[in-house]
PDB file of C-alpha atoms in Angstrom:
ATOM      1  CA  UNK A   1       0.000   0.000   0.000  1.00 77.00           C
ATOM      2  CA  UNK A   2       2.916   2.350   0.662  1.00 78.00           C
ATOM      3  CA  UNK A   3       3.915   2.302  -3.010  1.00 81.00           C
ATOM      4  CA  UNK A   4       0.337   3.065  -4.102  1.00 84.00           C
ATOM      5  CA  UNK A   5       0.161   5.995  -1.681  1.00 85.00           C
ATOM      6  CA  UNK A   6       3.459   7.338  -3.043  1.00 82.00           C
ATOM      7  CA  UNK A   7       2.040   7.021  -6.589  1.00 82.00           C
ATOM      8  CA  UNK A   8      -1.109   8.990  -5.726  1.00 82.00           C
ATOM      9  CA  UNK A   9       0.775  11.689  -3.826  1.00 82.00           C
ATOM     10  CA  UNK A  10       3.113  11.971  -6.816  1.00 82.00           C
ATOM     11  CA  UNK A  11       0.061  12.599  -8.995  1.00 77.00           C
ATOM     12  CA  UNK A  12      -0.938  15.255  -6.490  1.00 77.00           C
ATOM     13  CA  UNK A  13       2.367  17.073  -6.981  1.00 76.00           C
ATOM     14  CA  UNK A  14       1.649  17.455 -10.705  1.00 74.00           C
ATOM     15  CA  UNK A  15      -1.423  19.615 -10.035  1.00 74.00           C
ATOM     16  CA  UNK A  16       0.581  22.702  -9.006  1.00 72.00           C
ATOM     17  CA  UNK A  17      -1.435  25.198 -11.060  1.00 77.00           C
ATOM     18  CA  UNK A  18      -4.714  23.819  -9.734  1.00 73.00           C
ATOM     19  CA  UNK A  19      -3.555  24.096  -6.124  1.00 73.00           C
ATOM     20  CA  UNK A  20      -2.188  27.570  -6.760  1.00 76.00           C
ATOM     21  CA  UNK A  21      -5.668  28.646  -7.865  1.00 76.00           C
ATOM     22  CA  UNK A  22      -7.171  27.084  -4.727  1.00 72.00           C
ATOM     23  CA  UNK A  23      -4.555  28.877  -2.603  1.00 72.00           C
ATOM     24  CA  UNK A  24      -5.316  32.258  -4.202  1.00 75.00           C
ATOM     25  CA  UNK A  25      -9.032  31.686  -3.734  1.00 68.00           C
ATOM     26  CA  UNK A  26      -8.481  30.714  -0.084  1.00 69.00           C
ATOM     27  CA  UNK A  27      -6.351  33.792   0.623  1.00 69.00           C
ATOM     28  CA  UNK A  28      -9.029  36.006  -0.955  1.00 70.00           C
ATOM     29  CA  UNK A  29     -11.798  34.473   1.153  1.00 64.00           C
ATOM     30  CA  UNK A  30      -9.803  34.431   4.391  1.00 66.00           C
ATOM     31  CA  UNK A  31      -8.354  37.904   3.898  1.00 63.00           C
ATOM     32  CA  UNK A  32     -11.324  39.819   2.542  1.00 64.00           C
ATOM     33  CA  UNK A  33     -14.445  37.658   2.877  1.00 60.00           C
ATOM     34  CA  UNK A  34     -17.142  37.793   5.520  1.00 65.00           C
ATOM     35  CA  UNK A  35     -17.273  35.216   8.291  1.00 59.00           C
ATOM     36  CA  UNK A  36     -19.822  33.126   6.367  1.00 57.00           C
ATOM     37  CA  UNK A  37     -17.483  33.089   3.343  1.00 61.00           C
ATOM     38  CA  UNK A  38     -14.602  31.877   5.506  1.00 67.00           C
ATOM     39  CA  UNK A  39     -16.733  29.052   6.872  1.00 70.00           C
ATOM     40  CA  UNK A  40     -17.833  28.143   3.337  1.00 73.00           C
ATOM     41  CA  UNK A  41     -14.211  27.999   2.195  1.00 73.00           C
ATOM     42  CA  UNK A  42     -13.446  25.332   4.798  1.00 77.00           C
ATOM     43  CA  UNK A  43     -16.082  23.073   3.251  1.00 78.00           C
ATOM     44  CA  UNK A  44     -15.144  24.009  -0.325  1.00 79.00           C
ATOM     45  CA  UNK A  45     -11.442  23.223  -0.004  1.00 81.00           C
ATOM     46  CA  UNK A  46     -12.146  20.000   1.914  1.00 82.00           C
ATOM     47  CA  UNK A  47     -14.572  18.846  -0.792  1.00 81.00           C
ATOM     48  CA  UNK A  48     -12.114  19.686  -3.575  1.00 80.00           C
ATOM     49  CA  UNK A  49      -9.304  17.709  -1.965  1.00 81.00           C
ATOM     50  CA  UNK A  50     -11.520  14.697  -1.274  1.00 79.00           C
ATOM     51  CA  UNK A  51     -12.710  14.801  -4.882  1.00 78.00           C
ATOM     52  CA  UNK A  52      -9.086  14.456  -6.034  1.00 81.00           C
ATOM     53  CA  UNK A  53      -9.125  10.895  -4.659  1.00 80.00           C
ATOM     54  CA  UNK A  54     -11.711   9.976  -7.275  1.00 80.00           C
ATOM     55  CA  UNK A  55      -9.665  11.625 -10.025  1.00 80.00           C
ATOM     56  CA  UNK A  56      -6.694   9.339  -9.239  1.00 83.00           C
ATOM     57  CA  UNK A  57      -8.853   6.388 -10.341  1.00 81.00           C
ATOM     58  CA  UNK A  58      -9.275   8.077 -13.729  1.00 79.00           C
ATOM     59  CA  UNK A  59      -5.498   8.558 -13.939  1.00 79.00           C
ATOM     60  CA  UNK A  60      -5.013   4.846 -13.212  1.00 77.00           C
ATOM     61  CA  UNK A  61      -7.467   3.905 -15.992  1.00 77.00           C
ATOM     62  CA  UNK A  62      -5.931   6.258 -18.578  1.00 73.00           C
ATOM     63  CA  UNK A  63      -4.630   4.387 -21.666  1.00 69.00           C
ATOM     64  CA  UNK A  64      -5.529   1.053 -20.024  1.00 70.00           C
ATOM     65  CA  UNK A  65      -3.058   1.748 -17.245  1.00 71.00           C
ATOM     66  CA  UNK A  66      -4.826  -0.691 -14.923  1.00 75.00           C
ATOM     67  CA  UNK A  67      -3.689  -3.598 -17.068  1.00 74.00           C
ATOM     68  CA  UNK A  68      -0.099  -2.762 -16.122  1.00 78.00           C
ATOM     69  CA  UNK A  69      -0.889  -1.581 -12.605  1.00 76.00           C
ATOM     70  CA  UNK A  70      -2.482  -4.857 -11.552  1.00 77.00           C
ATOM     71  CA  UNK A  71       0.475  -6.836 -12.852  1.00 79.00           C
ATOM     72  CA  UNK A  72       2.436  -5.455  -9.892  1.00 80.00           C
ATOM     73  CA  UNK A  73       2.704  -7.429  -6.618  1.00 82.00           C
ATOM     74  CA  UNK A  74      -0.317  -6.157  -4.679  1.00 81.00           C
ATOM     75  CA  UNK A  75      -3.868  -7.438  -4.362  1.00 85.00           C
ATOM     76  CA  UNK A  76      -6.985  -5.765  -5.686  1.00 85.00           C
ATOM     77  CA  UNK A  77      -8.196  -5.458  -2.110  1.00 87.00           C
ATOM     78  CA  UNK A  78      -5.052  -3.492  -1.225  1.00 88.00           C
ATOM     79  CA  UNK A  79      -5.528  -1.209  -4.237  1.00 88.00           C
ATOM     80  CA  UNK A  80      -9.116  -0.453  -3.234  1.00 89.00           C
ATOM     81  CA  UNK A  81      -8.314   0.086   0.432  1.00 90.00           C
ATOM     82  CA  UNK A  82      -5.489   2.461  -0.554  1.00 89.00           C
ATOM     83  CA  UNK A  83      -7.974   4.782  -2.295  1.00 90.00           C
ATOM     84  CA  UNK A  84      -9.942   5.132   0.943  1.00 91.00           C
ATOM     85  CA  UNK A  85      -6.814   5.582   3.049  1.00 91.00           C
ATOM     86  CA  UNK A  86      -5.558   8.185   0.575  1.00 90.00           C
ATOM     87  CA  UNK A  87      -8.903   9.968   0.725  1.00 88.00           C
ATOM     88  CA  UNK A  88      -8.886   9.995   4.518  1.00 88.00           C
ATOM     89  CA  UNK A  89      -5.317  11.290   4.661  1.00 88.00           C
ATOM     90  CA  UNK A  90      -5.820  13.929   1.986  1.00 86.00           C
ATOM     91  CA  UNK A  91      -9.215  15.091   3.204  1.00 85.00           C
ATOM     92  CA  UNK A  92      -8.374  14.858   6.901  1.00 87.00           C
ATOM     93  CA  UNK A  93      -5.043  16.696   6.755  1.00 88.00           C
ATOM     94  CA  UNK A  94      -6.489  19.373   4.461  1.00 85.00           C
ATOM     95  CA  UNK A  95      -9.486  19.807   6.747  1.00 86.00           C
ATOM     96  CA  UNK A  96      -7.295  20.149   9.854  1.00 87.00           C
ATOM     97  CA  UNK A  97      -5.050  22.720   8.168  1.00 85.00           C
ATOM     98  CA  UNK A  98      -7.925  24.783   6.771  1.00 84.00           C
ATOM     99  CA  UNK A  99      -9.816  24.631  10.086  1.00 83.00           C
ATOM    100  CA  UNK A 100      -6.747  25.897  11.948  1.00 83.00           C
ATOM    101  CA  UNK A 101      -6.233  28.778   9.513  1.00 81.00           C
ATOM    102  CA  UNK A 102      -9.953  29.580   9.402  1.00 80.00           C
ATOM    103  CA  UNK A 103     -10.274  29.627  13.201  1.00 78.00           C
ATOM    104  CA  UNK A 104      -7.249  31.892  13.545  1.00 80.00           C
ATOM    105  CA  UNK A 105      -8.571  34.281  10.879  1.00 77.00           C
ATOM    106  CA  UNK A 106     -12.048  34.429  12.453  1.00 75.00           C
ATOM    107  CA  UNK A 107     -10.550  34.965  15.922  1.00 75.00           C
ATOM    108  CA  UNK A 108      -8.431  37.855  14.622  1.00 77.00           C
ATOM    109  CA  UNK A 109     -10.922  39.475  12.243  1.00 72.00           C
ATOM    110  CA  UNK A 110     -14.219  38.735  14.030  1.00 71.00           C
ATOM    111  CA  UNK A 111     -13.362  38.332  17.738  1.00 70.00           C
ATOM    112  CA  UNK A 112     -16.899  39.257  18.847  1.00 69.00           C
ATOM    113  CA  UNK A 113     -18.508  36.397  16.932  1.00 66.00           C
ATOM    114  CA  UNK A 114     -15.797  33.770  17.370  1.00 67.00           C
ATOM    115  CA  UNK A 115     -17.402  30.588  18.719  1.00 67.00           C
ATOM    116  CA  UNK A 116     -15.769  27.382  19.854  1.00 65.00           C
ATOM    117  CA  UNK A 117     -19.145  25.676  19.441  1.00 64.00           C
ATOM    118  CA  UNK A 118     -18.971  26.225  15.679  1.00 63.00           C
ATOM    119  CA  UNK A 119     -15.423  24.907  15.667  1.00 68.00           C
ATOM    120  CA  UNK A 120     -16.415  21.649  17.384  1.00 66.00           C
ATOM    121  CA  UNK A 121     -19.827  21.128  15.759  1.00 68.00           C
ATOM    122  CA  UNK A 122     -20.129  22.792  12.353  1.00 74.00           C
ATOM    123  CA  UNK A 123     -16.597  22.221  11.050  1.00 79.00           C
ATOM    124  CA  UNK A 124     -16.629  18.420  11.615  1.00 80.00           C
ATOM    125  CA  UNK A 125     -19.799  18.277   9.523  1.00 80.00           C
ATOM    126  CA  UNK A 126     -17.868  19.645   6.549  1.00 81.00           C
ATOM    127  CA  UNK A 127     -15.402  16.771   6.761  1.00 84.00           C
ATOM    128  CA  UNK A 128     -18.228  14.269   7.246  1.00 84.00           C
ATOM    129  CA  UNK A 129     -20.093  15.509   4.169  1.00 82.00           C
ATOM    130  CA  UNK A 130     -16.915  15.445   2.070  1.00 84.00           C
ATOM    131  CA  UNK A 131     -16.149  11.872   3.135  1.00 86.00           C
ATOM    132  CA  UNK A 132     -19.766  10.832   2.449  1.00 84.00           C
ATOM    133  CA  UNK A 133     -19.419  12.258  -1.050  1.00 82.00           C
ATOM    134  CA  UNK A 134     -16.184  10.334  -1.464  1.00 84.00           C
ATOM    135  CA  UNK A 135     -17.805   7.132  -0.210  1.00 86.00           C
ATOM    136  CA  UNK A 136     -20.523   7.478  -2.855  1.00 84.00           C
ATOM    137  CA  UNK A 137     -18.259   8.528  -5.730  1.00 84.00           C
ATOM    138  CA  UNK A 138     -15.520   5.884  -5.432  1.00 87.00           C
ATOM    139  CA  UNK A 139     -17.707   2.786  -6.076  1.00 87.00           C
ATOM    140  CA  UNK A 140     -19.347   4.486  -9.070  1.00 82.00           C
ATOM    141  CA  UNK A 141     -15.956   5.441 -10.500  1.00 82.00           C
ATOM    142  CA  UNK A 142     -14.563   1.941 -10.003  1.00 84.00           C
ATOM    143  CA  UNK A 143     -17.644   0.270 -11.475  1.00 82.00           C
ATOM    144  CA  UNK A 144     -18.403   2.457 -14.491  1.00 77.00           C
ATOM    145  CA  UNK A 145     -15.249   4.489 -15.153  1.00 70.00           C
ATOM    146  CA  UNK A 146     -15.163   8.160 -16.147  1.00 62.00           C
ATOM    147  CA  UNK A 147     -18.013   9.018 -18.552  1.00 61.00           C
ATOM    148  CA  UNK A 148     -20.369   6.196 -17.570  1.00 62.00           C
ATOM    149  CA  UNK A 149     -19.591   6.832 -13.901  1.00 58.00           C
ATOM    150  CA  UNK A 150     -20.739  10.448 -14.100  1.00 61.00           C
ATOM    151  CA  UNK A 151     -23.978   9.437 -15.848  1.00 64.00           C
ATOM    152  CA  UNK A 152     -24.639   6.664 -13.317  1.00 61.00           C
ATOM    153  CA  UNK A 153     -23.958   9.079 -10.472  1.00 59.00           C
ATOM    154  CA  UNK A 154     -26.418  11.631 -11.848  1.00 65.00           C
ATOM    155  CA  UNK A 155     -29.075   8.932 -12.176  1.00 68.00           C
ATOM    156  CA  UNK A 156     -28.294   7.783  -8.626  1.00 62.00           C
ATOM    157  CA  UNK A 157     -28.804  11.252  -7.134  1.00 58.00           C
ATOM    158  CA  UNK A 158     -31.974  11.814  -9.187  1.00 67.00           C
ATOM    159  CA  UNK A 159     -33.291   8.503  -7.906  1.00 69.00           C
ATOM    160  CA  UNK A 160     -32.271   9.414  -4.358  1.00 61.00           C
ATOM    161  CA  UNK A 161     -34.078  12.756  -4.642  1.00 62.00           C
ATOM    162  CA  UNK A 162     -37.256  11.132  -5.992  1.00 70.00           C
ATOM    163  CA  UNK A 163     -37.132   8.482  -3.266  1.00 69.00           C
ATOM    164  CA  UNK A 164     -36.789  11.241  -0.649  1.00 64.00           C
ATOM    165  CA  UNK A 165     -39.776  13.128  -2.073  1.00 69.00           C
ATOM    166  CA  UNK A 166     -41.803   9.913  -2.117  1.00 74.00           C
ATOM    167  CA  UNK A 167     -40.838   9.146   1.490  1.00 68.00           C
ATOM    168  CA  UNK A 168     -41.965  12.622   2.608  1.00 67.00           C
ATOM    169  CA  UNK A 169     -45.329  12.149   0.865  1.00 72.00           C
ATOM    170  CA  UNK A 170     -45.794   8.717   2.445  1.00 72.00           C
ATOM    171  CA  UNK A 171     -44.979  10.084   5.919  1.00 66.00           C
ATOM    172  CA  UNK A 172     -47.451  12.935   5.468  1.00 69.00           C
ATOM    173  CA  UNK A 173     -50.181  10.584   4.253  1.00 75.00           C
ATOM    174  CA  UNK A 174     -49.599   8.452   7.369  1.00 76.00           C
ATOM    175  CA  UNK A 175     -50.013  11.511   9.597  1.00 70.00           C
ATOM    176  CA  UNK A 176     -46.344  11.580  10.692  1.00 67.00           C
ATOM    177  CA  UNK A 177     -45.062  15.093  11.432  1.00 62.00           C
ATOM    178  CA  UNK A 178     -41.578  15.273   9.909  1.00 58.00           C
ATOM    179  CA  UNK A 179     -40.921  18.743  11.370  1.00 60.00           C
ATOM    180  CA  UNK A 180     -41.601  17.425  14.866  1.00 60.00           C
ATOM    181  CA  UNK A 181     -39.137  14.578  14.317  1.00 58.00           C
ATOM    182  CA  UNK A 182     -36.414  16.988  13.158  1.00 57.00           C
ATOM    183  CA  UNK A 183     -37.136  19.292  16.124  1.00 60.00           C
ATOM    184  CA  UNK A 184     -36.771  16.373  18.534  1.00 60.00           C
ATOM    185  CA  UNK A 185     -33.325  15.654  17.074  1.00 56.00           C
ATOM    186  CA  UNK A 186     -32.260  19.265  17.619  1.00 53.00           C
ATOM    187  CA  UNK A 187     -33.154  19.023  21.308  1.00 52.00           C
ATOM    188  CA  UNK A 188     -30.215  16.676  21.857  1.00 58.00           C
ATOM    189  CA  UNK A 189     -27.759  19.447  21.069  1.00 60.00           C
ATOM    190  CA  UNK A 190     -25.475  20.309  18.195  1.00 60.00           C
ATOM    191  CA  UNK A 191     -22.534  18.274  19.515  1.00 63.00           C
ATOM    192  CA  UNK A 192     -24.595  15.086  19.828  1.00 70.00           C
ATOM    193  CA  UNK A 193     -25.988  15.645  16.338  1.00 69.00           C
ATOM    194  CA  UNK A 194     -22.455  16.118  14.954  1.00 69.00           C
ATOM    195  CA  UNK A 195     -21.296  12.878  16.624  1.00 75.00           C
ATOM    196  CA  UNK A 196     -24.235  11.005  15.095  1.00 77.00           C
ATOM    197  CA  UNK A 197     -23.338  12.368  11.658  1.00 78.00           C
ATOM    198  CA  UNK A 198     -19.702  11.300  12.101  1.00 79.00           C
ATOM    199  CA  UNK A 199     -20.828   7.816  13.188  1.00 85.00           C
ATOM    200  CA  UNK A 200     -23.067   7.581  10.118  1.00 85.00           C
ATOM    201  CA  UNK A 201     -20.129   8.684   7.944  1.00 86.00           C
ATOM    202  CA  UNK A 202     -17.879   5.973   9.397  1.00 88.00           C
ATOM    203  CA  UNK A 203     -20.500   3.281   8.727  1.00 90.00           C
ATOM    204  CA  UNK A 204     -21.095   4.554   5.173  1.00 89.00           C
ATOM    205  CA  UNK A 205     -17.340   4.648   4.550  1.00 88.00           C
ATOM    206  CA  UNK A 206     -16.915   1.014   5.637  1.00 91.00           C
ATOM    207  CA  UNK A 207     -19.907  -0.141   3.572  1.00 92.00           C
ATOM    208  CA  UNK A 208     -18.547   1.741   0.565  1.00 91.00           C
ATOM    209  CA  UNK A 209     -15.130   0.111   1.040  1.00 91.00           C
ATOM    210  CA  UNK A 210     -16.675  -3.360   1.154  1.00 92.00           C
ATOM    211  CA  UNK A 211     -18.692  -2.631  -2.001  1.00 91.00           C
ATOM    212  CA  UNK A 212     -15.662  -1.217  -3.840  1.00 90.00           C
ATOM    213  CA  UNK A 213     -13.523  -4.243  -2.977  1.00 90.00           C
ATOM    214  CA  UNK A 214     -16.214  -6.510  -4.399  1.00 91.00           C
ATOM    215  CA  UNK A 215     -16.420  -4.393  -7.574  1.00 88.00           C
ATOM    216  CA  UNK A 216     -12.662  -4.379  -8.188  1.00 87.00           C
ATOM    217  CA  UNK A 217     -12.243  -8.105  -7.497  1.00 86.00           C
ATOM    218  CA  UNK A 218     -14.870  -8.943 -10.130  1.00 83.00           C
ATOM    219  CA  UNK A 219     -13.698  -6.427 -12.729  1.00 77.00           C
ATOM    220  CA  UNK A 220     -11.706  -7.408 -15.807  1.00 72.00           C
ATOM    221  CA  UNK A 221      -8.753  -5.213 -16.811  1.00 64.00           C
TER     222      UNK A 221
END
């Protein structure tokens, strides 16, 4: 797995112009943006870095590169697990760095509205959402590849949206008050809610890993 991680981080080094643009955008938001813009930038940069994990799969597939890659002495299970480890490392380290910078900027520029509660509740949600996105994207990318993967993903989210709308209609027809259920969750406090989201993310991540391993082991290269 170490060699695969080195390969993916080497790919990361080749995106200097892309990261320069992200850096300029981050400096602009942190230096001149409002507090809401600074908070948004934490989520934006974390999402972008997590998304790069998916792009490494496309690099591996380019010009039938997988045919050579899987001739090397590592298992398909190791290859799949490395993508998730790489995503956790890349997303987690980026998130920690951006959170530290963001908190310092908010403390200096907006001392009256600086809140540790936001730091320990809202910011972890950004990482959780980014990892959830990663957990959904990786199996689609491994199963369908680039173009087909994007189409399948769009259809998946459309289906998810329609299923959500249908569920809301069914709950209303059964006389279940969805607003009351959401309000009852909020009574437990923001920190408890954030911990539940992180627990859900961990479960989704493990399920996604198991699904991806199964996909890669059955795939022909």
